[in-house]
mmCIF file of C-alpha atoms in Angstrom:
data_model
loop_
_atom_site.group_PDB
_atom_site.id
_atom_site.type_symbol
_atom_site.label_atom_id
_atom_site.label_comp_id
_atom_site.label_asym_id
_atom_site.label_seq_id
_atom_site.Cartn_x
_atom_site.Cartn_y
_atom_site.Cartn_z
ATOM 1 C CA HIS A 10 -35.605 -108.147 -82.953
ATOM 2 C CA TYR A 11 -36.960 -104.831 -81.641
ATOM 3 C CA GLY A 12 -33.635 -104.195 -79.855
ATOM 4 C CA ALA A 13 -31.716 -104.686 -83.090
ATOM 5 C CA VAL A 14 -33.999 -102.250 -84.927
ATOM 6 C CA LEU A 15 -33.555 -99.705 -82.120
ATOM 7 C CA ARG A 16 -29.735 -100.046 -82.216
ATOM 8 C CA GLN A 17 -29.826 -99.675 -85.997
ATOM 9 C CA ARG A 18 -31.929 -96.513 -85.704
ATOM 10 C CA GLU A 19 -29.570 -95.085 -83.064
ATOM 11 C CA GLU A 20 -26.581 -95.823 -85.313
ATOM 12 C CA LEU A 21 -28.289 -94.129 -88.297
ATOM 13 C CA ASP A 22 -29.050 -91.114 -86.085
ATOM 14 C CA ARG A 23 -25.442 -90.964 -84.977
ATOM 15 C CA LEU A 24 -24.213 -91.171 -88.582
ATOM 16 C CA ALA A 25 -26.653 -88.469 -89.696
ATOM 17 C CA ASN A 26 -25.487 -86.081 -86.955
ATOM 18 C CA THR A 27 -21.763 -86.778 -86.810
ATOM 19 C CA ASP A 28 -18.882 -85.727 -89.002
ATOM 20 C CA ALA A 29 -17.235 -88.929 -90.271
ATOM 21 C CA LEU A 30 -13.647 -87.649 -90.138
ATOM 22 C CA THR A 31 -13.587 -86.025 -86.689
ATOM 23 C CA SER A 32 -16.526 -87.694 -84.885
ATOM 24 C CA VAL A 33 -17.779 -84.284 -83.720
ATOM 25 C CA ALA A 34 -21.227 -82.939 -84.573
ATOM 26 C CA ASN A 35 -21.878 -82.027 -88.213
ATOM 27 C CA ARG A 36 -23.500 -78.845 -89.592
ATOM 28 C CA ARG A 37 -27.043 -80.264 -89.584
ATOM 29 C CA SER A 38 -26.770 -81.346 -85.973
ATOM 30 C CA PHE A 39 -25.169 -78.033 -85.007
ATOM 31 C CA MET A 40 -27.942 -75.934 -86.553
ATOM 32 C CA GLU A 41 -30.640 -77.846 -84.654
ATOM 33 C CA HIS A 42 -28.791 -77.798 -81.352
ATOM 34 C CA ALA A 43 -27.760 -74.134 -81.675
ATOM 35 C CA GLN A 44 -31.329 -72.899 -82.196
ATOM 36 C CA HIS A 45 -32.469 -74.955 -79.204
ATOM 37 C CA GLU A 46 -29.683 -73.435 -77.040
ATOM 38 C CA ILE A 47 -30.468 -69.902 -78.253
ATOM 39 C CA ASN A 48 -34.128 -70.357 -77.321
ATOM 40 C CA ARG A 49 -33.109 -71.718 -73.915
ATOM 41 C CA ALA A 50 -30.719 -68.791 -73.308
ATOM 42 C CA GLU A 51 -33.444 -66.307 -74.239
ATOM 43 C CA ARG A 52 -35.937 -67.922 -71.844
ATOM 44 C CA SER A 53 -33.469 -68.150 -68.949
ATOM 45 C CA GLY A 54 -31.679 -64.859 -69.609
ATOM 46 C CA GLN A 55 -28.375 -66.755 -69.476
ATOM 47 C CA PRO A 56 -25.514 -65.703 -71.740
ATOM 48 C CA LEU A 57 -24.509 -67.778 -74.759
ATOM 49 C CA SER A 58 -21.455 -67.416 -76.963
ATOM 50 C CA LEU A 59 -20.560 -68.750 -80.377
ATOM 51 C CA MET A 60 -17.100 -69.226 -81.848
ATOM 52 C CA MET A 61 -16.348 -69.702 -85.522
ATOM 53 C CA LEU A 62 -12.895 -71.185 -86.101
ATOM 54 C CA ASP A 63 -10.834 -72.350 -88.997
ATOM 55 C CA ILE A 64 -7.318 -73.541 -89.651
ATOM 56 C CA ASP A 65 -5.121 -70.762 -91.014
ATOM 57 C CA ARG A 66 -3.863 -71.396 -94.549
ATOM 58 C CA PHE A 67 -5.370 -74.882 -94.565
ATOM 59 C CA LYS A 68 -5.099 -75.069 -98.359
ATOM 60 C CA THR A 69 -1.323 -74.708 -98.011
ATOM 61 C CA ILE A 70 -1.178 -77.694 -95.619
ATOM 62 C CA ASN A 71 -3.243 -79.722 -98.097
ATOM 63 C CA ASP A 72 -1.234 -78.628 -101.140
ATOM 64 C CA SER A 73 2.215 -78.952 -99.522
ATOM 65 C CA PHE A 74 1.764 -82.164 -97.543
ATOM 66 C CA GLY A 75 -1.149 -83.912 -99.256
ATOM 67 C CA HIS A 76 -4.761 -84.648 -98.381
ATOM 68 C CA ALA A 77 -3.883 -87.288 -95.776
ATOM 69 C CA ALA A 78 -1.973 -84.591 -93.859
ATOM 70 C CA GLY A 79 -4.928 -82.239 -94.358
ATOM 71 C CA ASP A 80 -7.242 -84.856 -92.837
ATOM 72 C CA ARG A 81 -4.822 -85.355 -89.932
ATOM 73 C CA ALA A 82 -4.723 -81.575 -89.414
ATOM 74 C CA ILE A 83 -8.523 -81.407 -89.255
ATOM 75 C CA THR A 84 -8.696 -84.355 -86.848
ATOM 76 C CA ALA A 85 -5.918 -82.956 -84.610
ATOM 77 C CA PHE A 86 -7.625 -79.548 -84.657
ATOM 78 C CA ALA A 87 -10.943 -81.070 -83.513
ATOM 79 C CA GLN A 88 -9.177 -82.968 -80.721
ATOM 80 C CA VAL A 89 -7.338 -79.866 -79.502
ATOM 81 C CA CYS A 90 -10.609 -77.908 -79.448
ATOM 82 C CA GLN A 91 -12.399 -80.702 -77.573
ATOM 83 C CA LEU A 92 -9.654 -80.823 -74.905
ATOM 84 C CA ASN A 93 -10.201 -77.122 -74.185
ATOM 85 C CA LEU A 94 -13.999 -77.323 -73.905
ATOM 86 C CA ARG A 95 -16.437 -78.425 -71.222
ATOM 87 C CA ASN A 96 -18.517 -81.538 -71.867
ATOM 88 C CA PHE A 97 -21.664 -79.448 -72.500
ATOM 89 C CA ASP A 98 -20.007 -77.092 -74.985
ATOM 90 C CA TRP A 99 -20.952 -78.014 -78.532
ATOM 91 C CA LEU A 100 -18.138 -78.458 -81.070
ATOM 92 C CA SER A 101 -19.130 -78.979 -84.664
ATOM 93 C CA ARG A 102 -17.366 -79.308 -88.000
ATOM 94 C CA LEU A 103 -19.346 -77.180 -90.431
ATOM 95 C CA GLY A 104 -17.326 -78.351 -93.433
ATOM 96 C CA GLY A 105 -13.786 -78.314 -94.768
ATOM 97 C CA ASP A 106 -11.591 -76.779 -92.074
ATOM 98 C CA GLU A 107 -14.418 -74.682 -90.635
ATOM 99 C CA PHE A 108 -15.664 -75.375 -87.116
ATOM 100 C CA ALA A 109 -18.134 -73.793 -84.713
ATOM 101 C CA VAL A 110 -18.355 -73.976 -80.934
ATOM 102 C CA LEU A 111 -21.466 -73.127 -78.969
ATOM 103 C CA LEU A 112 -20.752 -72.135 -75.370
ATOM 104 C CA PRO A 113 -23.901 -72.186 -73.212
ATOM 105 C CA ASP A 114 -23.981 -70.076 -70.014
ATOM 106 C CA THR A 115 -20.845 -68.271 -71.190
ATOM 107 C CA THR A 116 -20.340 -64.533 -71.555
ATOM 108 C CA LYS A 117 -18.330 -63.139 -74.448
ATOM 109 C CA GLU A 118 -15.518 -62.303 -72.007
ATOM 110 C CA GLN A 119 -15.400 -65.894 -70.709
ATOM 111 C CA ALA A 120 -15.600 -67.234 -74.267
ATOM 112 C CA GLU A 121 -12.665 -65.043 -75.281
ATOM 113 C CA LEU A 122 -10.503 -66.753 -72.630
ATOM 114 C CA VAL A 123 -11.537 -70.173 -73.955
ATOM 115 C CA ALA A 124 -10.832 -69.025 -77.530
ATOM 116 C CA GLN A 125 -7.350 -67.802 -76.577
ATOM 117 C CA ARG A 126 -6.668 -71.126 -74.856
ATOM 118 C CA ILE A 127 -7.729 -73.005 -78.012
ATOM 119 C CA ARG A 128 -5.636 -70.694 -80.199
ATOM 120 C CA GLU A 129 -2.535 -71.275 -78.059
ATOM 121 C CA SER A 130 -3.124 -75.054 -77.909
ATOM 122 C CA VAL A 131 -3.476 -75.265 -81.695
ATOM 123 C CA GLU A 132 -0.280 -73.266 -82.185
ATOM 124 C CA THR A 133 1.699 -75.568 -79.862
ATOM 125 C CA CYS A 134 0.042 -78.793 -81.073
ATOM 126 C CA ASN A 135 2.745 -81.324 -81.911
ATOM 127 C CA THR A 136 0.615 -84.148 -83.262
ATOM 128 C CA LEU A 137 0.947 -82.924 -86.824
ATOM 129 C CA ASN A 138 4.033 -84.279 -88.557
ATOM 130 C CA HIS A 139 5.117 -84.963 -92.098
ATOM 131 C CA GLN A 140 8.285 -86.984 -92.680
ATOM 132 C CA ASP A 141 9.380 -86.263 -89.085
ATOM 133 C CA LYS A 142 8.948 -82.506 -89.547
ATOM 134 C CA ARG A 143 6.349 -80.618 -87.524
ATOM 135 C CA ILE A 144 3.665 -79.026 -89.683
ATOM 136 C CA PRO A 145 2.924 -75.602 -88.198
ATOM 137 C CA MET A 146 -0.767 -74.973 -87.567
ATOM 138 C CA THR A 147 -2.593 -71.906 -86.284
ATOM 139 C CA THR A 148 -6.218 -70.876 -86.052
ATOM 140 C CA SER A 149 -8.259 -67.722 -86.400
ATOM 141 C CA ILE A 150 -11.354 -67.412 -84.230
ATOM 142 C CA GLY A 151 -14.366 -65.125 -84.475
ATOM 143 C CA LEU A 152 -16.586 -64.729 -81.459
ATOM 144 C CA ALA A 153 -20.143 -63.491 -80.967
ATOM 145 C CA GLY A 154 -22.338 -63.399 -77.909
ATOM 146 C CA LEU A 155 -26.062 -63.543 -77.353
ATOM 147 C CA GLN A 156 -26.931 -61.025 -74.675
ATOM 148 C CA GLY A 157 -30.510 -62.083 -73.993
ATOM 149 C CA THR A 158 -31.840 -60.369 -77.142
ATOM 150 C CA ALA A 159 -33.967 -62.227 -79.690
ATOM 151 C CA CYS A 160 -31.678 -63.822 -82.244
ATOM 152 C CA ASN A 161 -31.468 -66.829 -84.530
ATOM 153 C CA VAL A 162 -28.605 -69.177 -85.363
ATOM 154 C CA GLU A 163 -27.937 -67.570 -88.751
ATOM 155 C CA ALA A 164 -27.645 -64.067 -87.284
ATOM 156 C CA LEU A 165 -25.308 -65.209 -84.509
ATOM 157 C CA MET A 166 -23.201 -67.189 -86.994
ATOM 158 C CA ALA A 167 -23.015 -64.179 -89.317
ATOM 159 C CA GLN A 168 -21.681 -62.015 -86.455
ATOM 160 C CA ALA A 169 -19.071 -64.614 -85.461
ATOM 161 C CA ASP A 170 -18.177 -65.142 -89.123
ATOM 162 C CA ALA A 171 -17.613 -61.408 -89.646
ATOM 163 C CA ALA A 172 -15.318 -61.424 -86.588
ATOM 164 C CA LEU A 173 -13.470 -64.462 -88.020
ATOM 165 C CA TYR A 174 -12.999 -62.578 -91.288
ATOM 166 C CA GLN A 175 -11.525 -59.650 -89.311
ATOM 167 C CA ALA A 176 -9.133 -62.027 -87.526
ATOM 168 C CA LYS A 177 -7.937 -63.227 -90.943
ATOM 169 C CA GLN A 178 -7.574 -59.638 -92.217
ATOM 170 C CA GLN A 179 -5.568 -58.651 -89.119
ATOM 171 C CA GLY A 180 -2.943 -61.317 -89.794
ATOM 172 C CA ARG A 181 -4.430 -64.635 -88.599
ATOM 173 C CA ASN A 182 -3.663 -66.655 -85.449
ATOM 174 C CA ARG A 183 -5.862 -64.389 -83.347
ATOM 175 C CA VAL A 184 -9.254 -64.052 -81.680
ATOM 176 C CA VAL A 185 -11.639 -61.243 -82.628
ATOM 177 C CA CYS A 186 -14.911 -60.486 -80.819
ATOM 178 C CA ALA A 187 -17.929 -59.212 -82.726
#
């Protein structure tokens, strides 16, 4: 009986911390984990980078091809990101088509290479089809780094978000560093 209760609790934990559509971490889980990683980076003096990503013109995909295609786009996007990350990097769906990636022990320069790899992989992703036509998908990515200075999740996210906004302003399908 105790084992069943434990499994049930683990399953509830998983559901509370996981995005149902993509099976990656959700916002709540991300916020907890990110603050923990920031504290760890500050103690160890190790670098830490944060990426904010979203699917360019996602509303157009949804409106033109329907919500099922929009869901497939979000799922494909999460998979492409995951394939370009290490197993200790932390991918999270914050909501809608907005994602965040926490890159422990990673300088901003290293993170920029990862971001470019993700951007290129999303652009060439062929899993997204509608009536045998490829749905084009690109991403804009904003990047911020923690350089051993006291910082919280919100401040780091705000920096990466501002960089993401710049990427959008500069024409999308690009990486901008804060």
